[in-house]
Amino acid sequence: MKEMAVFKGIIKRLRVYDQPETTGKKVFVYLAPGTQKNYVGNSSDPNVIHALFLACDNGRAVQGFANEKFKIEWIDYAGS
């Protein structure tokens, strides 16, 4: 299990899961350059997911916090 951590950077990759029996219905977040080691956390919250996609689509930097279970608890996204 990982430590709780603040993350900061540009979202390069979002992986969407719709597997209720295993992974769940979640979006997994990877900062640039988007490889597996750049995984920062996941969310199933519609508001967080919306902000993540906006940030990814617009190349905007984000800052957020993921707990020890990789669940994103908050995200700071400043749009244009």
Coordinates of C-alpha atoms in Angstrom, one line a residue:
M1 CA 0.0 0.0 0.0
K2 CA 1.3 3.5 -0.8
E3 CA 1.5 6.5 1.5
M4 CA -1.1 9.3 1.2
A5 CA 0.3 11.9 -1.2
V6 CA -0.3 15.2 -2.9
F7 CA 0.3 15.0 -6.7
K8 CA 0.9 17.8 -9.2
G9 CA 1.3 17.9 -12.9
I10 CA -0.3 17.6 -16.3
I11 CA -2.6 14.6 -16.8
K12 CA -1.4 12.6 -19.8
R13 CA -3.6 9.5 -19.5
L14 CA -7.0 8.5 -18.1
R15 CA -8.0 4.9 -18.0
V16 CA -11.7 4.2 -17.7
Y17 CA -13.0 1.0 -16.1
D18 CA -16.5 -0.4 -16.2
Q19 CA -16.0 -3.7 -14.4
P20 CA -18.4 -3.7 -11.4
E21 CA -17.3 -7.2 -10.2
T22 CA -13.6 -6.5 -10.2
T23 CA -12.1 -3.0 -10.7
G24 CA -15.4 -1.1 -10.4
K25 CA -16.6 1.9 -12.4
K26 CA -13.5 4.2 -12.0
V27 CA -11.2 6.5 -13.8
F28 CA -7.5 5.9 -13.2
V29 CA -5.2 8.9 -13.5
Y30 CA -1.6 9.1 -14.8
L31 CA 0.5 12.3 -15.0
A32 CA 2.8 13.0 -17.9
P33 CA 4.5 11.1 -19.4
G34 CA 1.6 8.7 -18.7
T35 CA 3.4 5.4 -18.0
Q36 CA 2.4 3.0 -15.2
K37 CA 4.9 4.5 -12.8
N38 CA 3.1 7.9 -13.2
Y39 CA -0.2 6.5 -11.7
V40 CA -1.5 8.9 -9.0
G41 CA -4.9 7.6 -8.1
N42 CA -8.5 6.9 -9.2
S43 CA -12.0 8.3 -8.7
S44 CA -15.6 7.2 -9.2
D45 CA -16.9 10.7 -8.3
P46 CA -18.6 12.3 -11.4
N47 CA -17.4 15.8 -10.4
V48 CA -13.8 14.8 -10.0
I49 CA -14.0 12.8 -13.3
H50 CA -15.4 15.7 -15.1
A51 CA -12.5 18.0 -13.9
L52 CA -10.0 15.3 -14.8
F53 CA -11.2 15.1 -18.3
L54 CA -11.3 18.8 -18.7
A55 CA -7.7 19.1 -17.4
C56 CA -6.5 16.3 -19.7
D57 CA -8.2 17.6 -22.8
N58 CA -6.9 21.2 -22.2
G59 CA -3.4 20.3 -21.1
R60 CA -3.9 22.1 -17.8
A61 CA -1.9 21.3 -14.7
V62 CA -3.7 19.9 -11.7
Q63 CA -2.9 19.4 -8.0
G64 CA -4.7 16.8 -5.9
F65 CA -4.5 14.4 -3.1
A66 CA -4.8 10.6 -3.1
N67 CA -5.2 8.5 0.1
E68 CA -3.4 5.3 0.9
K69 CA -5.9 3.3 -1.2
F70 CA -5.2 5.6 -4.2
K71 CA -8.6 7.2 -4.0
I72 CA -8.4 10.8 -5.1
E73 CA -9.9 12.9 -2.3
W74 CA -9.6 16.3 -3.8
I75 CA -8.3 18.0 -7.0
D76 CA -7.4 21.6 -7.7
Y77 CA -8.1 22.5 -11.4
A78 CA -8.0 26.1 -12.6
G79 CA -9.6 26.4 -16.0
S80 CA -8.9 29.3 -18.4

